[in-house]
């Protein structure tokens, strides 16, 4: 469990980077033989590209590092349960085990909205949930609370502008 | 229907490129306002990267072209029914409609192995199947027939080598 927390802490550092850059705070690392071989965090908004979730970036980088599309004997640590795109990428890359932090209520595809592993795809992945769940979840809650607060302040400022016209 | 065939023919040209380069032959184009804004074909093996399916490459390129992660009012034409990763990418990019050619018996996630749109994700996509289905399917059948043939020849050559030792 200590090792799992070590790698999830690195994923949390990456998620915090996303947070600081105004992105939904998700971070991910791919691990092989006790070594991080690919990292990523969500950069969808700043790069304006729907493909650039934490997991897809980490898997892309891990494949580049390994020189192989098959990430045999690799694990992925991610702060939030993967969406359908990222769960599919995990299958396609032949990742052995996914360790995730918080459940993803809107898009989680490892059990929450759908469990893709209930279907007869040719490749199965082990899923372990709840690693540093509270810290991973708190980062998400804080992000969306800040976003709502900013939107409220923006609306108030717009209303004041309208009243002053 | 004429327009649909026009764009699927372009996807087929891209799939043929994949075939000629020894890749599973899948091609895809993203269309906005009657114009192709992103293209891709499967380059997983030659680039040794699990992320590089036809649809993910086409969506990545379309986001770059549009400068937006949201591909509003865009359609995707793809020769083979998308896998979970690509179906998820289509949702994430807010693509309006997917037109696909042949069913994907092993990984199709728009109805064949799973229908991801049966689940309560926040974004829905229209799916139209069977555009130039026969041509799209034949390309796949020929690819896997050639592959089996090559593997058979390789095995015969290896056996002959062993017998001659």
Coordinates of C-alpha atoms in Angstrom, one line a residue:
Chain A
X1 CA 0.0 0.0 0.0
X2 CA 2.9 2.4 0.7
X3 CA 4.1 2.1 -2.9
X4 CA 0.6 2.8 -4.2
X5 CA 0.4 5.9 -2.1
X6 CA 3.8 7.0 -3.3
X7 CA 2.7 6.9 -7.0
X8 CA -0.7 8.4 -6.2
X9 CA 1.0 11.3 -4.5
X10 CA 2.9 12.0 -7.7
X11 CA -0.4 11.8 -9.6
X12 CA -1.8 14.3 -7.0
X13 CA 1.1 16.7 -7.6
X14 CA 0.2 16.6 -11.3
X15 CA -3.5 17.1 -10.6
X16 CA -2.6 20.2 -8.5
X17 CA -0.7 21.6 -11.5
X18 CA -3.9 21.2 -13.5
X19 CA -5.8 22.9 -10.7
X20 CA -3.3 25.8 -10.6
X21 CA -3.6 26.2 -14.4
X22 CA -7.4 26.4 -14.3
X23 CA -8.0 22.8 -15.5
X24 CA -10.3 20.1 -14.0
X25 CA -7.7 18.7 -11.6
X26 CA -6.7 15.2 -12.8
X27 CA -3.2 13.7 -12.8
X28 CA -1.9 10.3 -13.9
X29 CA 1.3 8.3 -14.0
X30 CA 2.2 5.0 -15.7
X31 CA 4.6 2.8 -13.8
X32 CA 6.8 -0.1 -15.0
X33 CA 9.1 -2.1 -12.7
X34 CA 8.8 0.5 -10.0
X35 CA 9.7 3.4 -12.3
X36 CA 7.4 6.2 -13.7
X37 CA 7.6 5.9 -17.5
X38 CA 4.9 8.4 -18.4
X39 CA 3.1 11.3 -16.7
X40 CA 0.2 13.6 -17.7
X41 CA -2.3 16.0 -16.4
X42 CA -5.5 17.4 -17.9
X43 CA -4.6 20.2 -20.4
X44 CA -7.9 20.1 -22.4
X45 CA -8.8 23.8 -21.9
X46 CA -5.4 25.4 -22.3
X47 CA -4.5 23.3 -25.4
X48 CA -8.2 23.4 -26.6
X49 CA -8.0 19.7 -27.5
X50 CA -10.5 17.1 -26.4
X51 CA -7.9 14.3 -26.6
X52 CA -5.7 15.7 -23.8
X53 CA -6.9 14.1 -20.6
X54 CA -4.4 13.1 -17.9
X55 CA -4.5 9.4 -18.7
X56 CA -4.2 9.8 -22.5
X57 CA -1.2 12.1 -22.1
X58 CA 0.4 9.7 -19.7
X59 CA -0.2 6.7 -21.9
X60 CA 1.0 8.5 -25.0
X61 CA 4.2 9.4 -23.2
X62 CA 4.7 5.9 -21.8
X63 CA 4.3 4.4 -25.3
X64 CA 6.9 6.8 -26.6
X65 CA 9.3 6.0 -23.7
X66 CA 8.9 2.2 -24.1
X67 CA 8.8 2.3 -27.9
X68 CA 5.8 0.0 -27.8
X69 CA 2.0 0.3 -28.1
X70 CA 1.7 -2.6 -25.6
X71 CA 2.4 -1.4 -22.1
X72 CA 2.7 -5.0 -20.7
X73 CA 3.2 -5.2 -16.9
X74 CA 2.5 -1.5 -16.5
X75 CA 0.1 0.1 -13.9
X76 CA -1.6 3.4 -14.2
X77 CA -2.3 5.6 -11.2
X78 CA -4.9 8.3 -11.7
X79 CA -6.6 10.7 -9.2
X80 CA -10.1 10.3 -10.8
X81 CA -11.9 7.2 -12.2
X82 CA -11.3 7.2 -16.0
X83 CA -14.0 8.3 -18.5
X84 CA -14.9 6.1 -21.5
X85 CA -12.1 7.5 -23.7
X86 CA -9.5 6.9 -21.0
X87 CA -10.8 3.5 -20.0
X88 CA -10.6 2.5 -23.7
X89 CA -7.1 3.8 -24.0
X90 CA -6.1 1.8 -20.9
X91 CA -7.5 -1.4 -22.6
X92 CA -5.9 -0.6 -25.9
X93 CA -2.5 -0.1 -24.3
X94 CA -2.8 -3.5 -22.4
X95 CA -2.2 -1.9 -19.0
X96 CA -2.3 -4.5 -16.3
X97 CA -3.8 -2.6 -13.3
X98 CA -5.4 0.8 -12.8
X99 CA -5.3 2.4 -9.3
X100 CA -7.7 5.3 -9.0
X101 CA -8.5 7.8 -6.3
X102 CA -12.0 9.3 -6.4
X103 CA -15.1 8.0 -8.2
X104 CA -16.2 9.9 -11.3
X105 CA -19.9 10.5 -10.9
X106 CA -20.5 12.0 -14.4
X107 CA -18.3 9.8 -16.6
X108 CA -16.7 7.0 -14.6
X109 CA -16.3 3.9 -16.8
X110 CA -14.7 1.5 -14.4
X111 CA -17.9 0.9 -12.4
X112 CA -19.7 4.2 -11.7
X113 CA -21.6 5.2 -14.8
X114 CA -20.7 2.0 -16.7
X115 CA -18.3 -0.8 -16.1
X116 CA -16.6 -1.5 -19.4
X117 CA -15.0 -4.6 -18.0
X118 CA -18.5 -6.2 -17.7
X119 CA -18.5 -6.5 -21.6
X120 CA -16.7 -9.2 -23.6
X121 CA -13.7 -7.1 -24.9
X122 CA -10.7 -9.2 -25.6
X123 CA -8.5 -7.5 -22.9
X124 CA -9.3 -7.2 -19.2
X125 CA -7.8 -4.8 -16.7
X126 CA -7.6 -5.0 -12.9
X127 CA -9.2 -2.0 -11.1
X128 CA -8.3 -0.9 -7.6
X129 CA -10.2 2.1 -6.4
X130 CA -9.9 4.4 -3.4
X131 CA -6.2 5.1 -3.2
X132 CA -5.9 8.5 -1.4
X133 CA -9.6 8.9 -2.2
X134 CA -10.2 11.8 0.1
X135 CA -7.4 14.0 -1.1
X136 CA -8.2 13.2 -4.8
X137 CA -11.9 14.0 -4.2
X138 CA -11.3 17.2 -2.2
X139 CA -9.2 18.6 -5.1
X140 CA -12.2 18.1 -7.4
X141 CA -14.7 19.5 -4.9
X142 CA -12.5 22.6 -4.3
X143 CA -12.1 23.2 -8.1
X144 CA -15.8 23.2 -8.8
X145 CA -16.6 25.3 -5.7
X146 CA -14.0 27.9 -6.9
X147 CA -15.5 27.8 -10.4
X148 CA -19.1 28.4 -9.1
X149 CA -17.8 31.2 -6.9
X150 CA -16.0 32.9 -9.9
X151 CA -19.1 32.5 -12.1
X152 CA -21.2 34.1 -9.3
X153 CA -18.8 37.0 -8.9
X154 CA -18.8 37.5 -12.7
X155 CA -22.6 37.5 -12.8
X156 CA -22.8 40.1 -10.0
X157 CA -20.2 42.3 -11.8
X158 CA -22.3 42.1 -15.0
X159 CA -25.5 42.9 -13.2
X160 CA -23.8 45.9 -11.5
X161 CA -22.6 47.1 -14.9
X162 CA -26.1 46.8 -16.4
X163 CA -27.6 48.8 -13.4
X164 CA -25.0 51.5 -13.9
X165 CA -25.7 52.0 -17.6
Chain B
X1 CA -26.7 10.2 -49.0
X2 CA -24.4 11.3 -51.8
X3 CA -22.5 13.6 -49.4
X4 CA -22.2 10.8 -46.9
X5 CA -20.7 8.6 -49.6
X6 CA -18.3 11.3 -50.6
X7 CA -16.9 11.7 -47.1
X8 CA -16.8 8.0 -46.5
X9 CA -14.9 7.5 -49.8
X10 CA -12.2 9.9 -48.4
X11 CA -12.2 7.8 -45.1
X12 CA -11.7 4.7 -47.3
X13 CA -8.8 6.3 -49.1
X14 CA -7.2 6.9 -45.7
X15 CA -8.0 3.3 -44.6
X16 CA -6.3 2.0 -47.8
X17 CA -3.2 4.0 -46.8
X18 CA -3.2 2.2 -43.5
X19 CA -3.6 -1.1 -45.3
X20 CA -0.7 -0.4 -47.6
X21 CA 1.5 0.5 -44.6
X22 CA 0.6 -2.8 -42.9
X23 CA -1.8 -1.3 -40.3
X24 CA -5.3 -2.5 -39.5
X25 CA -7.1 -0.5 -42.2
X26 CA -9.3 2.2 -40.6
X27 CA -9.7 5.8 -41.8
X28 CA -11.6 8.7 -40.5
X29 CA -12.5 12.3 -41.3
X30 CA -14.1 15.1 -39.3
X31 CA -16.4 17.4 -41.3
X32 CA -17.7 20.9 -40.4
X33 CA -19.9 22.9 -42.8
X34 CA -19.2 20.6 -45.7
X35 CA -15.5 20.9 -45.3
X36 CA -13.0 18.3 -44.0
X37 CA -11.3 19.8 -40.9
X38 CA -9.4 16.7 -39.6
X39 CA -8.2 13.4 -41.1
X40 CA -6.6 10.4 -39.7
X41 CA -5.8 6.7 -40.2
X42 CA -4.6 4.0 -37.9
X43 CA -0.8 4.3 -37.3
X44 CA -0.6 2.3 -34.0
X45 CA 2.0 -0.2 -35.2
X46 CA 4.3 2.0 -37.2
X47 CA 4.3 4.7 -34.5
X48 CA 4.1 2.1 -31.7
X49 CA 1.6 4.2 -29.8
X50 CA -1.8 2.8 -28.5
X51 CA -3.4 6.3 -28.7
X52 CA -3.1 6.6 -32.5
X53 CA -6.3 5.2 -34.0
X54 CA -7.9 6.8 -37.0
X55 CA -10.6 8.6 -35.0
X56 CA -8.3 9.9 -32.3
X57 CA -5.8 11.3 -34.9
X58 CA -8.7 12.9 -36.9
X59 CA -10.3 14.4 -33.7
X60 CA -6.9 15.7 -32.5
X61 CA -6.3 17.4 -35.9
X62 CA -9.8 18.8 -36.0
X63 CA -9.4 20.4 -32.5
X64 CA -6.1 21.9 -33.6
X65 CA -7.7 23.3 -36.8
X66 CA -10.7 24.7 -35.0
X67 CA -8.8 26.0 -32.0
X68 CA -11.5 24.4 -29.8
X69 CA -11.9 21.2 -27.8
X70 CA -15.6 21.4 -28.6
X71 CA -16.3 20.3 -32.2
X72 CA -19.9 21.6 -32.2
X73 CA -21.9 20.8 -35.4
X74 CA -19.2 18.5 -36.6
X75 CA -19.7 14.9 -38.0
X76 CA -17.2 12.1 -38.1
X77 CA -17.0 9.5 -40.9
X78 CA -15.1 6.4 -40.1
X79 CA -14.8 3.1 -42.0
X80 CA -15.1 0.9 -38.8
X81 CA -17.4 1.2 -35.8
X82 CA -15.4 3.0 -33.1
X83 CA -13.8 1.1 -30.1
X84 CA -14.4 2.3 -26.5
X85 CA -11.5 4.8 -26.6
X86 CA -12.7 6.4 -29.9
X87 CA -16.4 6.4 -28.9
X88 CA -15.3 8.2 -25.7
X89 CA -13.2 10.7 -27.7
X90 CA -16.2 11.4 -29.9
X91 CA -18.3 12.2 -26.8
X92 CA -15.6 14.3 -25.2
X93 CA -15.2 16.3 -28.4
X94 CA -19.0 16.9 -28.6
X95 CA -19.3 15.5 -32.1
X96 CA -22.9 15.7 -33.3
X97 CA -23.1 12.6 -35.6
X98 CA -21.0 9.6 -36.4
X99 CA -21.4 7.8 -39.7
X100 CA -19.6 4.5 -39.8
X101 CA -19.1 1.7 -42.4
X102 CA -18.6 -1.8 -41.0
X103 CA -19.5 -3.2 -37.6
X104 CA -16.6 -3.9 -35.3
X105 CA -17.2 -7.3 -33.9
X106 CA -14.4 -7.3 -31.3
X107 CA -14.6 -3.8 -29.9
X108 CA -17.5 -1.8 -31.4
X109 CA -18.9 0.5 -28.8
X110 CA -21.8 2.1 -30.7
X111 CA -24.0 -1.0 -30.5
X112 CA -22.0 -4.1 -31.3
X113 CA -20.1 -5.1 -28.1
X114 CA -21.6 -2.3 -26.0
X115 CA -23.7 0.8 -26.8
X116 CA -22.1 3.5 -24.7
X117 CA -25.1 5.8 -25.5
X118 CA -27.4 3.5 -23.5
X119 CA -25.7 4.9 -20.4
X120 CA -26.5 8.3 -18.7
X121 CA -23.4 10.2 -19.9
X122 CA -24.1 14.0 -20.2
X123 CA -23.5 14.1 -24.0
X124 CA -25.3 12.1 -26.6
X125 CA -24.1 11.4 -30.2
X126 CA -26.2 10.4 -33.2
X127 CA -25.0 7.2 -34.9
X128 CA -25.7 6.2 -38.5
X129 CA -24.2 2.9 -39.5
X130 CA -23.7 1.1 -42.8
X131 CA -22.4 3.9 -45.1
X132 CA -20.4 1.9 -47.8
X133 CA -20.5 -1.0 -45.4
X134 CA -19.4 -3.6 -48.0
X135 CA -16.3 -1.8 -49.1
X136 CA -15.3 -0.9 -45.6
X137 CA -15.8 -4.5 -44.4
X138 CA -14.0 -6.0 -47.4
X139 CA -10.9 -4.0 -46.7
X140 CA -10.8 -5.4 -43.1
X141 CA -11.5 -9.0 -44.3
X142 CA -8.7 -8.8 -46.9
X143 CA -6.2 -7.4 -44.3
X144 CA -6.7 -10.2 -41.9
X145 CA -6.7 -12.8 -44.7
X146 CA -3.3 -11.5 -45.9
X147 CA -2.1 -11.5 -42.3
X148 CA -3.0 -15.1 -41.7
X149 CA -1.5 -16.0 -45.1
X150 CA 1.8 -14.3 -44.2
X151 CA 1.9 -16.0 -40.7
X152 CA 1.3 -19.4 -42.4
X153 CA 4.1 -18.8 -44.9
X154 CA 6.4 -17.6 -42.0
X155 CA 5.6 -20.8 -40.0
X156 CA 6.3 -23.1 -43.1
X157 CA 9.6 -21.3 -43.7
X158 CA 10.5 -21.8 -40.0
X159 CA 9.5 -25.5 -40.1
X160 CA 11.6 -26.0 -43.3
X161 CA 14.6 -24.4 -41.5
X162 CA 14.2 -26.7 -38.5
X163 CA 14.0 -29.8 -40.7
X164 CA 17.1 -28.7 -42.6
X165 CA 19.2 -28.2 -39.5

